[in-house]
Amino acid sequence: MTMTNTSENQKEYQFVSGDEAVAIGVKLAQPLVVAAYPITPQTIVVERLAEMVEKGELNAEYMYVESEHSALSAVMGASVMGARTFTATSSQGLLYMAEVLHYASGGRVPLVMMNANRSVALPWNIFGDQRDSLSLLDSGWIQVYVEDAQESLDMTLAAYALAEHPEVLTPVMVNLDGFVLTHTYQSVEVPSQEQVTEFLPPFNLKHKMDLKAPKNLFFTASPQHNLGFKYEQQQAMLKAKEVIETIDQTYGEITGRKYGGLIEAYKCEDAERIIVTLGSITGLVRDVVDELREQGEKVGLLKIRYMRPFPGDEIAAVLKDAKAGSVLEKDISFGAEGTVFTNVVSATYGINTKLTNYIGGFGGKDIKKEEVVQIFKDLEEIIKKDIHPSYAERVKYIGLEG
Amino acid sequence: MNRPEVNKDFKIKSSKELPCGTYGQAMLLTETMEGWRSERPVIHNEQCIHCNWCYMVCPEGVIYKEGNEMKIDYRFCKGCGICQKECKKGCIELILEGGE
């Protein structure tokens, strides 16, 4: 059930979940094909789309398929025929798609997919963390993580513009924290169809399969040329960085909402201590930063929006002037550390900022406000000691007990 | 009937010539398969009644009609012998390759 409210200046607001916000974004993008596997761990985004198709609000072919592997394969086939598509998945479903993820990115198929970030088995758990998508960072997909339902809707539209950009042609995975974003409700401003038409050009795949211009698709390449293809894929990813900034700008001009492109630095200008976040935990850290700032503490928040392409230079530019920083993440690469942290440390190599890693929020475990405050306190201690923590000492866990 | 063209000289000289992703040109044939054959089917057209059965059963689609004759595209025939086995008139013969 959604509530619609149109205010005096004709803006439309709906009280929806993150899932529904994505479905609204997809509907506005007018895909011709939606394919999805509807069973757990799938979330209700695909149910809402099925209802829209049933009611005739969305003129798309809705394909009920037998697995996530088939869902992604189906939209890949439709996309190379020149049809805008959508699919969604989560957790084990995303892992089941892993093979096709590489097919889509290597084939430069401009898909848009929503992933509900949920824990992966075992132990079996359907609540949120980010271990599913972060384990697939190397699959060649653009990965973006959103903070709230509004950004979910806006990012869905931006994702189409990005994936289909002729110099990018790379699939985009829009990640929403399971439960925290997918199942909670928020008032969301819905852009008009006119605004979306102005922002998002029609899908026009230059290389599409056509009877007048037949193609040899998804072919084999010899060892001689394999790196050549992968090099081009990397170039497209790097190009995407510029395109992301341009799209954010254009979207802002049309709808009034901008997100900062690859990252958002919040109160970081003079910050001595910065917490780096990904996804919905950003909201809590933002509140903590506001409170501590009121008490005169020089703290800041660095929200990573895109994990791929990775905003290495942008992150380094923000962190370099801080004394200490910490990456707070819902992921671990067993035997090493959090993967977001690994990426941040690599990007900031050579700067003097002391960096630590906080791992928590697994399987839906709530990260508390006091725990975020404690991270800032810990960073203060590190600044006082003035020693870079060792490899073993720099990783800490949140909410292990209690 | 149009037969496929083969360009054995086709070569990608630099990675800059690679297509975007795997959106490749269709029917870009650079190799033929005559070397796969141990035996070569030969159609004796004087006995042929043009029932087109060999055209129907050929798994490689290499048998075709040109003018008043059934022909075989030997560039792609792999010598499986199905046409010879299936010909109702017995007018297709298998000849050992390399015998001449």
XYZ file of C-alpha atoms in Angstrom:
502
model
C 0.000 0.000 0.000
C 1.474 3.338 -0.976
C 0.264 6.805 -0.184
C 0.505 9.474 -2.819
C 0.553 13.158 -2.089
C 0.873 15.944 -4.615
C 1.871 19.221 -3.000
C 1.003 22.711 -4.157
C 3.969 23.005 -6.529
C 2.933 19.818 -8.358
C 5.678 17.674 -6.839
C 4.588 14.108 -6.238
C 5.527 12.351 -3.000
C 4.989 8.705 -2.152
C 5.466 6.906 1.155
C 7.291 3.791 -0.007
C 9.964 1.226 0.861
C 13.362 1.276 -0.847
C 12.202 -1.663 -2.951
C 9.134 0.249 -4.098
C 11.217 3.337 -4.767
C 13.345 1.262 -7.144
C 10.212 -0.160 -8.792
C 8.922 3.390 -9.349
C 12.279 4.370 -10.873
C 12.209 1.334 -13.161
C 8.631 2.114 -14.238
C 9.672 5.666 -15.147
C 12.589 4.294 -17.200
C 10.058 2.195 -19.172
C 11.956 -1.052 -19.749
C 10.563 -3.452 -22.348
C 11.623 -6.635 -20.555
C 11.694 -7.532 -16.853
C 12.889 -11.003 -15.842
C 13.053 -12.230 -12.274
C 13.055 -15.254 -10.033
C 10.514 -14.442 -7.323
C 11.503 -16.739 -4.423
C 13.676 -15.958 -1.333
C 16.056 -14.179 -1.116
C 14.315 -12.036 -3.757
C 12.638 -8.904 -2.380
C 9.301 -7.318 -3.297
C 10.707 -4.973 -5.951
C 9.851 -7.553 -8.609
C 6.369 -8.102 -7.151
C 5.622 -4.390 -7.507
C 6.849 -4.469 -11.097
C 4.700 -7.530 -11.818
C 1.679 -5.602 -10.495
C 2.532 -2.598 -12.676
C 2.695 -4.842 -15.745
C -0.551 -6.569 -14.744
C -2.340 -3.229 -14.346
C -0.992 -1.989 -17.671
C 1.005 0.834 -16.047
C 4.214 -0.633 -17.400
C 4.224 -1.911 -20.950
C 6.877 -4.598 -20.513
C 7.247 -8.306 -21.105
C 7.468 -9.832 -17.624
C 9.365 -13.121 -17.703
C 8.957 -15.487 -14.757
C 12.095 -17.597 -14.891
C 13.249 -20.652 -12.976
C 16.367 -19.170 -11.367
C 18.479 -16.061 -10.915
C 20.965 -17.507 -13.393
C 18.170 -17.579 -15.975
C 16.866 -14.135 -14.985
C 20.168 -12.469 -15.756
C 20.675 -14.543 -18.906
C 17.205 -13.567 -20.133
C 17.689 -9.828 -19.722
C 21.124 -10.112 -21.303
C 19.540 -11.648 -24.400
C 16.835 -8.998 -24.517
C 19.288 -6.161 -24.056
C 21.483 -7.087 -27.014
C 18.310 -7.015 -29.123
C 18.010 -3.355 -28.168
C 15.474 -3.598 -25.330
C 15.909 -1.753 -22.039
C 15.580 -4.322 -19.236
C 15.504 -4.805 -15.486
C 16.135 -7.592 -13.032
C 16.731 -7.793 -9.290
C 18.266 -10.230 -6.881
C 19.836 -10.640 -3.466
C 22.383 -12.667 -1.520
C 22.500 -16.342 -2.628
C 20.601 -15.340 -5.775
C 23.361 -12.918 -6.701
C 25.964 -15.610 -6.069
C 24.006 -17.978 -8.303
C 24.201 -15.292 -11.003
C 27.981 -15.004 -10.632
C 28.776 -16.751 -13.896
C 26.395 -14.576 -15.880
C 27.681 -11.391 -14.207
C 30.977 -11.891 -16.022
C 29.197 -12.690 -19.291
C 27.230 -9.442 -19.109
C 30.198 -7.225 -18.295
C 32.569 -8.930 -20.751
C 29.887 -8.708 -23.437
C 29.436 -5.014 -22.539
C 25.700 -5.509 -22.075
C 24.230 -2.362 -20.499
C 21.995 -3.949 -17.860
C 20.590 -2.414 -14.708
C 20.024 -4.698 -11.730
C 19.001 -4.058 -8.146
C 20.651 -6.116 -5.439
C 19.260 -6.280 -1.905
C 22.381 -6.649 0.226
C 21.736 -9.662 2.419
C 23.969 -12.027 4.320
C 25.252 -15.172 2.637
C 25.073 -18.692 4.073
C 26.136 -20.475 6.248
C 24.694 -19.985 8.833
C 21.557 -19.270 6.844
C 20.341 -15.730 7.406
C 18.158 -13.443 5.299
C 19.017 -10.172 7.049
C 21.325 -7.513 5.760
C 25.047 -7.170 5.254
C 27.189 -6.438 2.232
C 29.149 -9.658 1.843
C 27.157 -10.731 -1.228
C 27.972 -7.925 -3.654
C 31.413 -7.087 -2.252
C 32.520 -10.670 -2.936
C 31.743 -9.947 -6.613
C 33.650 -6.682 -7.017
C 35.810 -8.258 -9.718
C 32.879 -9.281 -11.918
C 33.191 -6.171 -14.067
C 29.938 -4.531 -12.953
C 29.630 -0.954 -11.859
C 28.609 -1.157 -8.201
C 26.799 1.661 -6.464
C 25.517 1.679 -2.859
C 22.666 3.942 -1.792
C 21.821 5.519 1.558
C 18.016 5.846 1.559
C 14.848 5.254 -0.452
C 15.086 8.579 -2.303
C 18.589 7.776 -3.492
C 17.346 4.290 -4.481
C 14.815 5.805 -6.878
C 17.157 8.483 -8.207
C 20.037 6.046 -8.603
C 17.873 3.600 -10.545
C 17.296 6.257 -13.200
C 20.935 7.372 -13.136
C 21.970 3.711 -13.507
C 20.234 3.448 -16.879
C 21.889 6.633 -18.112
C 25.255 5.315 -16.974
C 25.023 1.704 -18.207
C 23.727 2.761 -21.619
C 26.208 5.588 -22.171
C 27.959 4.697 -25.475
C 31.416 5.079 -23.937
C 30.529 3.044 -20.848
C 28.294 0.121 -21.966
C 28.838 -1.648 -18.675
C 26.181 -3.227 -16.465
C 25.239 -1.437 -13.249
C 24.325 -3.053 -9.928
C 22.360 -0.784 -7.592
C 22.852 -2.048 -4.029
C 20.285 -1.436 -1.271
C 20.905 -2.631 2.270
C 18.587 -5.567 2.915
C 15.770 -4.742 5.354
C 17.184 -1.357 6.411
C 16.385 0.039 2.958
C 14.393 -2.642 1.184
C 11.768 -3.098 3.903
C 11.464 0.270 5.654
C 9.308 3.166 4.484
C 10.129 6.746 3.703
C 8.558 9.698 1.914
C 10.084 9.901 -1.553
C 9.800 12.591 -4.177
C 8.886 11.026 -7.506
C 10.117 12.792 -10.642
C 7.568 13.384 -13.365
C 7.626 11.342 -16.573
C 8.530 14.594 -18.394
C 11.582 15.086 -16.164
C 12.665 11.504 -16.732
C 12.215 11.819 -20.503
C 14.387 14.933 -20.404
C 17.048 13.183 -18.322
C 17.147 9.698 -19.825
C 17.552 9.295 -23.584
C 15.765 6.338 -25.224
C 17.788 3.100 -25.223
C 19.643 3.042 -28.484
C 22.261 0.301 -28.553
C 24.456 0.965 -31.548
C 25.699 -2.635 -31.603
C 22.311 -4.312 -31.222
C 21.452 -7.529 -33.000
C 19.451 -6.636 -36.070
C 18.322 -8.651 -39.085
C 19.733 -5.876 -41.266
C 23.023 -5.924 -39.367
C 23.405 -9.480 -38.009
C 25.901 -10.101 -35.250
C 28.132 -12.820 -33.951
C 27.453 -12.356 -30.249
C 29.194 -13.689 -27.121
C 32.031 -15.219 -29.131
C 35.339 -16.843 -28.221
C 38.612 -14.910 -28.300
C 42.079 -16.436 -28.531
C 44.768 -15.954 -25.855
C 46.294 -13.372 -28.197
C 43.321 -11.027 -27.835
C 41.900 -11.776 -24.393
C 43.788 -9.040 -22.582
C 42.803 -6.602 -25.338
C 39.131 -7.134 -24.543
C 39.732 -6.846 -20.799
C 41.805 -3.692 -21.278
C 38.893 -2.087 -23.127
C 36.559 -3.115 -20.305
C 38.849 -1.382 -17.823
C 38.990 1.753 -20.000
C 35.183 1.854 -20.098
C 35.093 1.596 -16.290
C 37.565 4.442 -15.939
C 35.564 6.510 -18.432
C 32.495 5.842 -16.294
C 34.020 8.013 -13.550
C 33.617 11.135 -15.687
C 30.197 10.056 -16.912
C 29.006 9.490 -13.311
C 29.879 13.098 -12.443
C 28.118 14.433 -15.554
C 24.995 12.363 -14.932
C 24.843 13.498 -11.291
C 25.081 17.092 -12.503
C 22.372 16.701 -15.152
C 20.047 14.838 -12.794
C 20.524 17.603 -10.246
C 19.651 20.297 -12.755
C 16.438 18.530 -13.765
C 15.191 17.213 -10.405
C 17.024 19.383 -7.877
C 18.766 16.382 -6.287
C 22.526 15.771 -6.536
C 24.564 13.189 -4.685
C 28.158 14.192 -5.294
C 28.946 11.586 -7.933
C 31.461 8.948 -6.835
C 31.663 10.008 -3.193
C 30.106 12.416 -0.756
C 32.382 14.148 1.723
C 30.293 15.411 4.655
C 31.879 17.968 6.988
C 35.327 16.743 5.983
C 36.961 20.116 5.098
C 38.683 20.595 8.473
C 38.004 17.133 9.887
C 40.759 15.420 11.873
C 38.856 12.136 12.161
C 36.778 10.669 9.353
C 34.609 7.554 9.161
C 34.254 6.016 5.712
C 30.918 4.302 4.980
C 29.029 2.376 2.333
C 25.243 2.185 2.122
C 22.601 2.897 4.748
C 24.941 3.053 7.764
C 25.891 6.450 6.341
C 22.686 7.914 7.824
C 23.667 6.985 11.391
C 27.246 8.206 11.004
C 25.910 11.469 9.538
C 23.820 11.993 12.706
C 26.794 11.197 14.949
C 28.990 13.634 13.014
C 26.339 16.345 13.446
C 26.151 15.765 17.208
C 29.901 15.652 17.741
C 30.344 18.764 15.587
C 27.914 20.586 17.890
C 30.281 19.677 20.712
C 33.132 21.168 18.742
C 34.781 17.921 17.626
C 36.429 17.975 14.227
C 34.866 14.859 12.729
C 33.639 14.038 9.256
C 31.964 11.400 7.126
C 33.122 10.062 3.792
C 30.370 8.178 2.000
C 31.579 5.949 -0.816
C 28.817 5.727 -3.409
C 30.629 3.726 -6.068
C 32.813 0.724 -5.222
C 33.414 0.179 -8.955
C 34.740 2.216 -10.597
C 36.612 2.866 -7.352
C 37.052 6.560 -6.519
C 40.658 6.143 -5.378
C 41.864 9.680 -6.106
C 38.731 11.251 -4.676
C 39.017 9.259 -1.423
C 42.721 10.024 -1.074
C 42.058 13.740 -1.602
C 39.579 13.763 1.300
C 41.516 11.520 3.699
C 44.949 13.033 3.178
C 44.242 16.098 5.332
C 42.734 14.120 8.213
C 44.848 12.742 11.061
C 43.040 9.421 11.259
C 40.240 7.604 9.497
C 38.292 4.428 9.810
C 36.386 2.298 7.345
C 33.155 0.942 8.842
C 31.856 -1.961 6.781
C 29.541 -4.970 6.728
C 31.990 -7.258 4.992
C 35.109 -9.342 5.572
C 37.559 -11.097 3.299
C 38.452 -14.000 5.557
C 42.136 -14.195 6.328
C 42.631 -10.537 5.477
C 40.351 -7.617 6.443
C 37.295 -5.755 5.180
C 37.382 -5.420 1.393
C 36.303 -1.780 1.401
C 39.219 -1.112 3.750
C 41.676 -2.918 1.451
C 40.507 -0.730 -1.420
C 40.734 2.465 0.635
C 44.223 1.639 1.935
C 45.407 0.886 -1.594
C 44.002 4.193 -2.865
C 45.575 6.182 -0.039
C 49.022 4.591 -0.205
C 51.641 7.184 0.620
C 49.490 9.543 2.684
C 50.195 9.880 6.384
C 46.618 9.479 7.704
C 46.342 6.583 10.169
C 43.681 4.140 9.037
C 41.699 1.448 10.824
C 38.921 -0.943 9.908
C 35.691 -1.681 11.814
C 33.743 -4.749 10.799
C 30.179 -5.303 11.959
C 26.498 -5.286 11.117
C 26.611 -8.879 9.869
C 23.430 -10.835 9.290
C 21.258 -7.852 10.201
C 23.014 -6.982 13.495
C 22.277 -3.379 14.310
C 25.206 -0.981 14.544
C 24.486 1.337 17.434
C 25.049 5.044 17.728
C 27.345 4.559 20.765
C 29.455 2.184 18.715
C 29.997 4.845 16.060
C 30.845 7.391 18.772
C 33.372 4.855 20.132
C 35.070 4.614 16.718
C 35.665 8.360 16.796
C 37.033 8.003 20.368
C 39.343 5.179 19.268
C 40.616 7.355 16.435
C 41.438 10.058 18.977
C 43.604 7.554 20.864
C 45.402 6.588 17.658
C 46.132 10.264 16.979
C 47.505 10.675 20.524
C 49.753 7.608 20.204
C 50.892 8.857 16.808
C 51.800 5.361 15.580
C 50.325 3.654 12.518
C 48.524 0.537 13.795
C 50.072 -2.732 12.600
C 48.359 -4.953 10.043
C 46.983 -7.180 12.831
C 45.945 -4.319 15.106
C 44.086 -2.195 12.637
C 41.043 -4.476 12.193
C 38.379 -4.382 14.921
C 34.909 -5.867 15.302
C 31.695 -4.130 16.299
C 28.929 -5.928 18.181
C 30.746 -9.239 18.596
C 29.447 -9.541 22.169
C 25.937 -8.673 23.301
C 21.981 -20.338 -53.310
C 24.417 -17.997 -51.610
C 27.392 -19.759 -50.099
C 29.351 -18.124 -47.273
C 32.421 -16.131 -48.097
C 35.665 -17.001 -46.389
C 38.395 -14.483 -45.667
C 41.482 -16.461 -44.726
C 43.587 -13.294 -44.693
C 41.517 -11.725 -41.918
C 43.754 -10.699 -39.054
C 43.378 -8.394 -36.077
C 46.661 -6.527 -36.187
C 46.200 -4.478 -33.028
C 43.963 -4.596 -29.969
C 42.550 -1.284 -31.218
C 40.804 -3.233 -33.987
C 38.862 -5.407 -31.530
C 35.091 -4.945 -31.497
C 33.321 -3.411 -28.504
C 32.706 -6.292 -26.094
C 31.489 -9.317 -27.998
C 29.318 -7.486 -30.521
C 31.055 -9.110 -33.488
C 30.394 -8.993 -37.192
C 28.214 -11.891 -38.306
C 29.464 -14.424 -40.887
C 33.079 -13.457 -40.510
C 34.520 -16.811 -41.575
C 38.267 -17.167 -41.522
C 38.674 -20.942 -41.661
C 37.377 -23.897 -43.681
C 37.023 -27.525 -42.562
C 37.920 -29.697 -45.542
C 40.842 -31.111 -43.581
C 38.425 -32.715 -41.122
C 37.252 -35.243 -43.737
C 38.436 -38.836 -44.079
C 35.997 -39.551 -46.883
C 34.466 -37.266 -49.473
C 30.863 -37.652 -50.682
C 30.447 -37.378 -54.444
C 26.974 -36.923 -55.986
C 26.389 -38.665 -59.319
C 23.988 -36.117 -60.716
C 23.091 -38.199 -63.784
C 21.206 -40.632 -61.474
C 19.833 -37.918 -59.147
C 16.047 -37.266 -59.211
C 16.332 -34.028 -57.181
C 14.298 -35.210 -54.231
C 16.424 -32.832 -52.069
C 16.652 -35.432 -49.296
C 20.447 -35.004 -49.042
C 19.899 -31.250 -48.650
C 17.421 -32.002 -45.838
C 19.568 -34.462 -43.883
C 22.997 -32.821 -44.180
C 23.781 -31.740 -40.593
C 26.201 -29.074 -41.813
C 23.950 -27.473 -44.423
C 26.601 -27.779 -47.112
C 24.497 -29.461 -49.834
C 22.721 -27.086 -52.200
C 21.130 -26.926 -55.627
C 22.739 -24.948 -58.406
C 21.138 -24.943 -61.847
C 20.038 -28.545 -62.378
C 22.613 -30.120 -60.094
C 22.984 -30.921 -56.401
C 26.325 -29.644 -55.181
C 28.420 -29.929 -52.046
C 30.330 -27.064 -50.465
C 33.498 -29.072 -49.839
C 35.016 -26.211 -47.824
C 32.705 -27.082 -44.942
C 31.738 -30.742 -45.567
C 33.202 -32.885 -42.771
C 32.577 -36.185 -44.550
C 30.112 -37.623 -42.027
C 28.506 -39.757 -44.753
C 24.891 -39.214 -43.733
C 23.972 -38.037 -47.270
C 25.437 -41.210 -48.750
C 23.640 -43.423 -46.246
C 20.312 -41.651 -46.686
C 20.240 -41.220 -50.513
C 17.229 -43.253 -51.725
C 18.689 -43.595 -55.209
C 22.130 -44.615 -53.984
C 23.741 -41.972 -56.150
C 26.083 -40.571 -53.524
C 29.434 -42.308 -53.174
C 32.078 -41.936 -50.455
C 35.614 -41.746 -51.753
C 38.630 -42.004 -49.469
C 40.424 -38.660 -49.185
C 44.037 -38.498 -50.243
C 43.604 -41.398 -52.638
C 43.080 -39.279 -55.794
